[in-house]
Short mmCIF file of C-alpha atoms and ligand atoms in Angstrom, two decimals:
data_model
loop_
_atom_site.label_atom_id
_atom_site.label_comp_id
_atom_site.label_asym_id
_atom_site.label_seq_id
_atom_site.Cartn_x
_atom_site.Cartn_y
_atom_site.Cartn_z
CA MET Q 1 15.19 -10.50 56.47
CA VAL Q 2 15.74 -13.91 57.85
CA GLY Q 3 18.67 -15.68 58.71
CA PHE Q 4 17.19 -17.07 61.57
CA LEU Q 5 16.58 -21.41 60.84
CA GLN Q 6 19.56 -22.91 62.95
CA THR Q 7 22.39 -23.88 61.81
CA THR Q 8 22.02 -26.98 63.73
CA VAL Q 9 18.88 -28.41 61.07
CA LEU Q 10 20.26 -27.53 58.26
CA ALA Q 11 23.46 -29.08 59.36
CA LEU Q 12 21.25 -32.53 59.35
CA ILE Q 13 19.40 -31.45 55.86
CA SER Q 14 21.95 -30.70 53.70
CA SER Q 15 23.94 -34.73 55.37
CA GLY Q 16 21.63 -36.47 53.75
CA PHE Q 17 22.28 -35.82 50.89
CA VAL Q 18 24.42 -35.97 48.27
CA LEU Q 19 22.93 -34.07 45.57
CA ALA Q 20 24.27 -33.36 41.85
CA LEU Q 21 24.54 -30.19 41.85
CA PRO Q 22 24.57 -28.34 38.50
CA ASN Q 23 28.16 -28.53 36.76
CA PRO Q 24 30.03 -25.37 37.09
CA ILE Q 25 30.19 -23.51 33.71
CA SER Q 26 33.26 -23.40 31.97
CA TYR Q 27 34.16 -19.99 31.03
CA PRO Q 28 36.71 -18.75 28.22
CA ALA Q 29 40.28 -17.95 30.64
CA LEU Q 30 40.19 -14.66 31.32
CA LYS Q 31 42.77 -12.76 29.21
CA PRO Q 32 44.94 -10.60 31.01
CA ASP Q 33 44.45 -8.43 27.36
CA THR Q 34 41.38 -7.79 28.71
CA LEU Q 35 41.17 -7.07 32.01
CA PRO Q 36 40.13 -3.09 32.63
CA GLY Q 37 41.87 -0.85 33.85
CA ILE Q 38 43.04 -1.24 30.72
CA ALA Q 39 41.32 1.38 28.05
CA GLY Q 40 38.51 -0.09 26.15
CA ALA Q 41 37.67 -3.29 28.35
CA THR Q 42 34.94 -5.08 26.43
CA GLN Q 43 31.19 -6.73 26.46
CA LEU Q 44 34.12 -9.62 26.28
CA THR Q 45 35.67 -8.74 30.43
CA TYR Q 46 32.74 -8.33 31.76
CA GLU Q 47 30.74 -11.58 31.22
CA ASN Q 48 34.44 -13.01 31.41
CA GLU Q 49 34.86 -11.79 34.98
CA ALA Q 50 30.99 -12.68 35.50
CA VAL Q 51 31.71 -16.36 34.22
CA ALA Q 52 34.42 -16.87 36.52
CA GLY Q 53 32.21 -15.35 39.20
CA ILE Q 54 29.22 -16.76 39.34
CA ASP Q 55 31.45 -20.31 39.00
CA ILE Q 56 33.14 -19.48 42.56
CA LEU Q 57 29.06 -18.01 43.28
CA GLU Q 58 29.14 -21.99 42.95
CA GLN Q 59 30.50 -23.54 46.23
CA TRP Q 60 27.32 -22.04 47.97
CA TYR Q 61 24.35 -23.44 46.62
CA GLY Q 62 23.28 -25.29 48.83
CA SER Q 63 20.76 -29.40 48.63
CA ASN Q 64 18.51 -26.67 49.61
CA GLY Q 65 18.29 -24.37 46.02
CA LEU Q 66 20.02 -21.20 48.50
CA TRP Q 67 22.70 -20.21 48.49
CA ASN Q 68 24.55 -21.22 51.91
CA ASN Q 69 21.61 -21.06 52.87
CA GLU Q 70 20.82 -16.87 52.78
CA TRP Q 71 17.01 -16.70 52.20
CA TRP Q 72 16.28 -12.33 50.37
CA ASN Q 73 19.31 -12.68 49.16
CA SER Q 74 19.41 -16.36 46.57
CA ALA Q 75 15.84 -14.70 45.29
CA ASN Q 76 18.77 -11.93 44.10
CA ILE Q 77 21.50 -13.91 42.82
CA ILE Q 78 18.62 -15.61 41.23
CA THR Q 79 17.86 -12.36 39.50
CA MET Q 80 21.12 -11.63 38.74
CA LEU Q 81 21.76 -14.77 36.79
CA ALA Q 82 18.66 -13.79 35.21
CA ASP Q 83 20.02 -10.16 33.82
CA PHE Q 84 23.04 -12.68 32.91
CA GLN Q 85 21.00 -15.05 30.62
CA ASP Q 86 18.79 -11.73 29.11
CA PHE Q 87 22.26 -10.78 27.07
CA SER Q 88 24.33 -13.63 27.36
CA PRO Q 89 22.33 -17.13 27.17
CA GLY Q 90 25.04 -18.56 25.98
CA GLN Q 91 27.40 -18.56 28.10
CA VAL Q 92 24.91 -19.24 31.28
CA SER Q 93 21.67 -21.64 29.91
CA GLY Q 94 23.16 -24.44 30.64
CA TYR Q 95 23.89 -23.36 33.86
CA THR Q 96 20.24 -22.04 35.13
CA SER Q 97 18.46 -24.99 32.81
CA THR Q 98 19.17 -26.42 36.14
CA VAL Q 99 19.02 -24.06 38.67
CA PHE Q 100 15.90 -22.05 38.43
CA PRO Q 101 14.02 -25.18 38.45
CA TYR Q 102 16.34 -26.36 40.76
CA THR Q 103 15.44 -23.29 43.40
CA PHE Q 104 11.60 -23.44 42.62
CA ASN Q 105 11.14 -26.23 43.45
CA ASN Q 106 13.01 -26.80 47.16
CA ALA Q 107 14.11 -23.47 48.31
CA PRO Q 108 10.70 -22.88 49.70
CA SER Q 109 11.31 -25.96 52.26
CA TRP Q 110 14.32 -25.00 54.10
CA GLY Q 111 12.07 -22.49 56.16
CA ALA Q 112 8.83 -24.10 55.87
CA PHE Q 113 8.09 -20.47 53.12
CA THR Q 114 5.68 -22.71 51.50
CA GLY Q 115 4.54 -21.07 47.22
CA PHE Q 116 7.99 -18.51 48.62
CA ILE Q 117 6.18 -16.21 51.66
CA ASN Q 118 7.83 -15.78 54.93
CA GLN Q 119 7.20 -12.84 57.72
CA TYR Q 120 8.46 -10.22 55.48
CA TYR Q 121 6.98 -8.59 53.29
CA ASP Q 122 10.52 -6.90 51.31
CA ASP Q 123 11.54 -11.01 51.23
CA GLU Q 124 8.87 -11.86 49.22
CA LEU Q 125 8.39 -9.82 46.63
CA TRP Q 126 12.06 -10.37 46.11
CA TRP Q 127 11.05 -13.83 45.29
CA CYS Q 128 8.61 -12.48 43.45
CA LEU Q 129 11.37 -10.29 40.87
CA ALA Q 130 13.51 -13.08 40.24
CA TRP Q 131 10.86 -15.23 38.74
CA ILE Q 132 8.97 -12.32 37.20
CA LYS Q 133 12.69 -12.28 35.86
CA VAL Q 134 12.63 -16.03 35.03
CA PHE Q 135 9.92 -16.04 33.31
CA ASP Q 136 11.31 -13.27 30.72
CA VAL Q 137 14.52 -15.07 30.13
CA THR Q 138 12.49 -18.47 29.64
CA GLY Q 139 9.31 -17.34 28.68
CA THR Q 140 7.77 -20.99 31.72
CA GLN Q 141 4.38 -19.55 32.67
CA MET Q 142 4.64 -21.41 36.83
CA TYR Q 143 7.36 -18.44 37.59
CA LEU Q 144 5.26 -14.98 36.10
CA ASP Q 145 2.17 -17.52 38.34
CA MET Q 146 5.20 -18.62 41.01
CA ALA Q 147 5.48 -14.41 41.84
CA SER Q 148 1.42 -13.88 40.93
CA SER Q 149 0.63 -15.36 43.89
CA ILE Q 150 2.94 -14.10 46.23
CA PHE Q 151 2.72 -10.57 44.86
CA GLU Q 152 -1.49 -11.73 46.74
CA ASP Q 153 0.11 -11.84 49.88
CA ALA Q 154 1.23 -7.88 50.07
CA LYS Q 155 -1.85 -7.02 48.18
CA ASN Q 156 -3.73 -8.12 51.16
CA ALA Q 157 -1.51 -6.52 53.57
CA TRP Q 158 -0.92 -3.28 51.19
CA GLY Q 159 -3.50 0.15 53.57
CA GLN Q 160 -2.77 -1.54 57.28
CA PRO Q 161 -0.02 0.71 58.85
CA SER Q 162 -2.10 3.96 60.16
CA CYS Q 163 0.60 5.58 57.10
CA GLY Q 164 -0.38 3.51 54.47
CA GLY Q 165 2.53 1.37 52.17
CA LEU Q 166 2.79 -2.10 53.82
CA TYR Q 167 4.54 -2.66 56.10
CA TRP Q 168 8.07 -4.61 56.60
CA GLU Q 169 7.20 -7.34 59.18
CA LYS Q 170 4.35 -8.71 59.54
CA GLY Q 171 3.59 -7.82 63.12
CA ASN Q 172 5.69 -5.73 63.48
CA THR Q 173 4.80 -1.57 62.94
CA ALA Q 174 7.81 0.06 61.51
CA VAL Q 175 7.59 1.13 57.97
CA ASN Q 176 10.47 0.85 54.50
CA ALA Q 177 11.29 2.63 52.57
CA ILE Q 178 12.76 -0.98 50.41
CA GLU Q 179 9.22 -2.89 50.75
CA ASN Q 180 7.45 -0.66 49.45
CA SER Q 181 10.06 -0.15 46.03
CA LEU Q 182 9.58 -3.97 45.89
CA TYR Q 183 5.78 -3.29 45.82
CA LEU Q 184 5.98 -0.68 42.89
CA THR Q 185 7.79 -2.23 41.03
CA ALA Q 186 6.86 -5.57 40.87
CA ALA Q 187 3.11 -4.51 40.25
CA ALA Q 188 4.00 -2.12 37.53
CA LYS Q 189 5.88 -5.00 36.19
CA LEU Q 190 2.81 -7.96 36.45
CA ALA Q 191 0.87 -5.37 34.81
CA ASN Q 192 2.89 -5.45 31.43
CA ARG Q 193 2.92 -9.39 31.88
CA LYS Q 194 -0.35 -9.76 32.87
CA PRO Q 195 -1.88 -7.21 31.30
CA SER Q 196 -5.49 -8.21 31.36
CA THR Q 197 -5.47 -11.38 34.03
CA PRO Q 198 -6.90 -11.49 36.86
CA SER Q 199 -8.90 -9.17 35.18
CA GLY Q 200 -7.70 -5.54 33.67
CA GLY Q 201 -5.60 -3.40 35.37
CA TYR Q 202 -5.41 -5.39 38.70
CA TYR Q 203 -2.11 -5.10 38.77
CA PHE Q 204 -1.60 -1.33 37.41
CA ASN Q 205 -4.22 0.13 40.12
CA GLU Q 206 -1.97 -1.20 42.76
CA ALA Q 207 1.32 -0.49 41.01
CA ILE Q 208 -0.55 3.29 40.58
CA LYS Q 209 -1.91 3.25 43.97
CA ALA Q 210 2.35 2.34 44.92
CA TYR Q 211 3.39 5.22 42.83
CA THR Q 212 1.33 7.70 45.02
CA TRP Q 213 1.72 7.05 48.01
CA PHE Q 214 5.03 7.23 47.83
CA VAL Q 215 6.19 9.46 46.19
CA ASN Q 216 3.39 11.92 48.97
CA SER Q 217 4.69 9.14 51.72
CA GLY Q 218 8.17 12.17 52.20
CA LEU Q 219 9.73 8.90 52.14
CA ILE Q 220 11.61 10.47 48.32
CA ASN Q 221 14.11 13.85 50.26
CA LYS Q 222 14.74 17.44 49.03
CA GLN Q 223 17.99 15.44 46.46
CA PHE Q 224 15.83 13.07 45.38
CA LEU Q 225 17.40 10.19 47.99
CA ILE Q 226 14.45 7.57 49.32
CA ASN Q 227 15.64 7.64 53.23
CA ASP Q 228 15.12 4.35 54.12
CA GLY Q 229 12.16 5.10 56.49
CA LEU Q 230 9.07 6.26 57.91
CA THR Q 231 8.80 7.42 61.67
CA ALA Q 232 5.47 6.29 64.09
CA GLY Q 233 3.82 9.62 62.80
CA CYS Q 234 4.39 8.47 59.60
CA VAL Q 235 7.65 11.39 58.19
CA ASN Q 236 10.52 10.27 56.66
CA ASN Q 237 12.96 8.92 59.86
CA GLY Q 238 16.25 10.73 57.39
CA ASN Q 239 17.81 7.18 58.17
CA THR Q 240 20.63 5.72 55.94
CA PRO Q 241 19.93 6.54 52.13
CA TRP Q 242 20.22 2.50 51.49
CA SER Q 243 21.74 1.85 47.81
CA TYR Q 244 19.22 -0.36 47.11
CA ASN Q 245 16.32 1.44 48.40
CA GLN Q 246 17.56 3.72 45.79
CA GLY Q 247 17.79 0.80 43.04
CA ALA Q 248 14.61 -1.60 44.00
CA ILE Q 249 11.91 1.48 42.74
CA LEU Q 250 13.54 2.29 38.81
CA GLY Q 251 13.15 -0.92 37.89
CA GLY Q 252 9.14 -0.20 38.18
CA LEU Q 253 9.20 3.39 37.10
CA THR Q 254 10.32 3.09 34.36
CA GLU Q 255 7.91 -0.16 32.76
CA LEU Q 256 5.20 2.22 34.15
CA THR Q 257 6.01 4.78 31.09
CA TRP Q 258 6.19 1.94 29.04
CA SER Q 259 2.34 1.11 30.11
CA THR Q 260 1.51 4.64 30.71
CA GLY Q 261 3.11 6.74 27.95
CA ASP Q 262 4.00 9.97 30.75
CA PRO Q 263 8.01 9.18 30.93
CA THR Q 264 6.82 11.03 34.42
CA TYR Q 265 7.90 7.71 35.88
CA THR Q 266 11.15 7.80 34.38
CA ASN Q 267 11.70 11.04 35.24
CA LEU Q 268 11.67 10.49 38.86
CA ALA Q 269 13.66 7.40 38.89
CA VAL Q 270 16.09 9.05 36.07
CA ASN Q 271 16.95 11.91 39.59
CA ILE Q 272 16.93 9.66 42.70
CA ALA Q 273 19.37 7.12 39.48
CA ASN Q 274 21.20 11.14 38.82
CA ALA Q 275 21.66 11.31 42.65
CA THR Q 276 23.49 7.88 43.10
CA ILE Q 277 25.87 8.22 41.00
CA THR Q 278 26.09 11.96 42.59
CA LEU Q 279 25.53 11.66 46.84
CA LEU Q 280 26.42 8.17 46.82
CA THR Q 281 29.94 7.70 45.71
CA ASP Q 282 33.38 7.86 46.83
CA SER Q 283 36.01 10.59 44.85
CA ASN Q 284 36.57 7.54 42.59
CA GLY Q 285 32.61 8.43 41.47
CA ILE Q 286 32.64 4.17 42.90
CA LEU Q 287 29.17 3.81 44.72
CA THR Q 288 29.55 3.53 48.48
CA ASP Q 289 26.79 2.63 51.49
CA ALA Q 290 27.94 3.95 54.96
CA CYS Q 291 28.27 -0.31 56.63
CA GLY Q 292 32.08 0.69 57.27
CA THR Q 293 32.96 -3.28 55.72
CA CYS Q 294 28.92 -4.36 54.53
CA GLN Q 295 29.52 -8.14 55.56
CA GLY Q 296 26.72 -9.62 55.30
CA ASP Q 297 23.62 -8.85 54.36
CA SER Q 298 24.62 -4.70 53.92
CA GLY Q 299 26.72 -6.03 51.29
CA GLN Q 300 23.86 -6.86 49.12
CA PHE Q 301 22.75 -4.01 48.98
CA LYS Q 302 25.26 -1.72 45.72
CA GLY Q 303 24.22 -4.58 43.43
CA VAL Q 304 20.48 -4.01 43.87
CA PHE Q 305 21.41 -0.12 42.16
CA ALA Q 306 23.90 -1.85 39.77
CA ARG Q 307 21.56 -3.76 38.13
CA ASN Q 308 18.76 -1.33 37.46
CA ILE Q 309 20.84 1.02 36.32
CA GLN Q 310 21.57 -1.43 33.00
CA PHE Q 311 17.40 -1.98 33.30
CA MET Q 312 16.98 1.84 32.67
CA TYR Q 313 20.18 2.36 29.90
CA ASN Q 314 19.02 -0.49 27.87
CA ARG Q 315 14.78 -0.14 28.37
CA ALA Q 316 13.72 3.29 29.83
CA ASP Q 317 12.71 4.39 27.59
CA GLY Q 318 12.85 9.54 26.20
CA LEU Q 319 16.66 8.32 28.66
CA THR Q 320 19.07 11.99 26.69
CA ASP Q 321 22.22 10.67 24.77
CA ALA Q 322 23.80 12.85 28.47
CA THR Q 323 22.37 10.75 30.74
CA LYS Q 324 22.56 7.71 28.83
CA ALA Q 325 27.29 7.83 29.02
CA GLN Q 326 26.54 9.16 33.08
CA PHE Q 327 24.76 5.34 33.39
CA LYS Q 328 27.17 3.65 31.42
CA THR Q 329 30.83 5.51 32.53
CA PHE Q 330 29.00 4.52 36.23
CA LEU Q 331 28.67 0.29 35.54
CA GLN Q 332 32.19 0.60 34.15
CA ASN Q 333 34.73 2.58 35.74
CA ASN Q 334 32.89 0.56 39.31
CA ALA Q 335 33.18 -2.78 37.93
CA ASP Q 336 36.38 -1.52 37.04
CA ALA Q 337 37.35 -0.78 40.62
CA LEU Q 338 36.24 -3.70 41.87
CA TRP Q 339 38.03 -6.11 39.87
CA LEU Q 340 41.45 -3.66 40.19
CA LYS Q 341 40.44 -3.49 44.10
CA ASP Q 342 38.53 -5.26 45.88
CA GLN Q 343 38.85 -9.19 43.95
CA THR Q 344 41.67 -11.44 44.71
CA GLY Q 345 40.85 -15.12 42.68
CA ASN Q 346 38.03 -13.88 41.49
CA TYR Q 347 36.78 -13.90 44.69
CA LEU Q 348 34.84 -9.80 44.90
CA GLY Q 349 34.16 -8.27 47.91
CA PRO Q 350 31.92 -5.67 49.20
CA ILE Q 351 33.81 -2.39 48.99
CA TRP Q 352 34.08 -1.97 45.19
CA ASP Q 353 37.19 0.56 45.24
CA GLY Q 354 38.97 -1.28 47.97
CA PRO Q 355 40.77 -2.73 49.67
CA TYR Q 356 39.75 -6.36 48.86
CA VAL Q 357 39.05 -8.28 52.50
CA THR Q 358 36.38 -11.31 52.39
CA ALA Q 359 33.87 -12.02 50.56
CA ASP Q 360 30.55 -13.88 50.77
CA VAL Q 361 27.80 -14.62 49.52
CA ASN Q 362 26.45 -11.18 49.45
CA SER Q 363 29.83 -9.84 48.01
CA GLN Q 364 29.76 -11.68 45.95
CA SER Q 365 26.96 -11.35 44.04
CA SER Q 366 26.43 -7.83 44.62
CA ALA Q 367 29.44 -7.52 42.92
CA LEU Q 368 28.11 -10.17 40.18
CA ASP Q 369 25.27 -7.79 39.72
CA LEU Q 370 27.60 -4.78 38.73
CA LEU Q 371 29.32 -6.83 35.96
CA VAL Q 372 26.95 -8.13 34.37
CA ALA Q 373 25.38 -5.14 34.27
CA ALA Q 374 28.64 -3.97 32.83
CA ALA Q 375 28.42 -6.21 30.35
CA GLY Q 376 25.25 -5.21 29.66
CA VAL Q 377 25.92 -2.18 28.66
CA SER Q 378 29.26 -2.11 27.14
CA THR Q 379 29.70 -3.63 23.50
CA ALA Q 380 32.36 -5.40 21.35
CA SER Q 381 34.67 -2.20 21.66
CA GLY Q 382 34.11 -0.90 25.12
C1 NAG P 1 22.18 16.00 40.04
O1 NAG P 1 22.60 15.54 40.69
C2 NAG P 1 23.35 16.33 41.17
C3 NAG P 1 23.31 16.42 42.99
O2 NAG P 1 21.79 16.38 43.56
C4 NAG P 1 23.02 18.00 41.03
O3 NAG P 1 23.19 18.81 41.45
C5 NAG P 1 22.58 17.48 39.20
O4 NAG P 1 22.08 19.26 38.93
C6 NAG P 1 21.58 16.71 39.70
N1 NAG P 1 21.94 16.96 37.94
C7 NAG P 1 20.68 16.46 36.80
C8 NAG P 1 21.15 16.34 35.43
O5 NAG P 1 19.71 16.72 37.16
#
């Protein structure tokens, strides 16, 4: 995570430009009779809510191609937009056709992060996943090639820690869950999109290596929750099992089953997902992180989990009907709670079960991940 650039520098940079930002996307007026909380919220309900929320997000989009100068968070916004485009291109592709290339071309210069490389391996890998998803929905090769080149920086550092795996930050000995789950997922996704480039199994071998390390690292506890990191002695540090630690690994495990036909990976993902839905929720079943008011970065976490539950619902091989029903109910209930209790004037807060206090770019984009995910598991009839 990074947020160190001086605001004065940013003010100088941004005051020098008058930039034609992409037009805010137009959306159908929200229809009160389709608002959730009333039985039968439909895919269109969630899509309308998502579009309204994206319209709010637009005010934070800067001439540097980032939202509110937030680095890794902006990668997650790109991913959310691409997820939405995946199943609802008519709603959002007029906007993303400008935003994707604009951010691609302009964001790295913000922090002199050439090629989306900075000092944090998790930050890099969020961008890697963002450009993979953008490639998935646009078919434009430059995005996939950028993802590969970002991945290479992390690949070169994998195995440096005495515990194995990947350091969180260059020059810091902490080994955390997030950069390692992101590495696994990025490798698994690149393997399915570049199975024989630059050589056969290049990315697949990394994915298996990362998976084998992860399941033997002790990061996954007896409850199937992933704690935040390892101690210097290379055992689970027992720190908070943040929702994004659970979410980030699910996509990679799902795709490892695609490439191997082995259900072991998806089964592990289902267990982690179930543990999260069961144990990291409040009495109403609403996802809750242990961050109090969850301002700033921690407000970003929950959306990553919601996004990956939608991905599993639609793309995982061999899910049981009971698991699919659990995932769909979870996403719809969370989205309905968010809209009723944590939304004011389309601003979306970080406490999905309410009360709404305030929104920032992180809470807005995290909640948008949830609304997009709810749309992605819903139909015209609910
Ligand atoms: C889901 O997780 C809960 C809490 O750990 C557990 O009691 C339950 O058996 C799990 N369900 C499945 C289907 O694994």
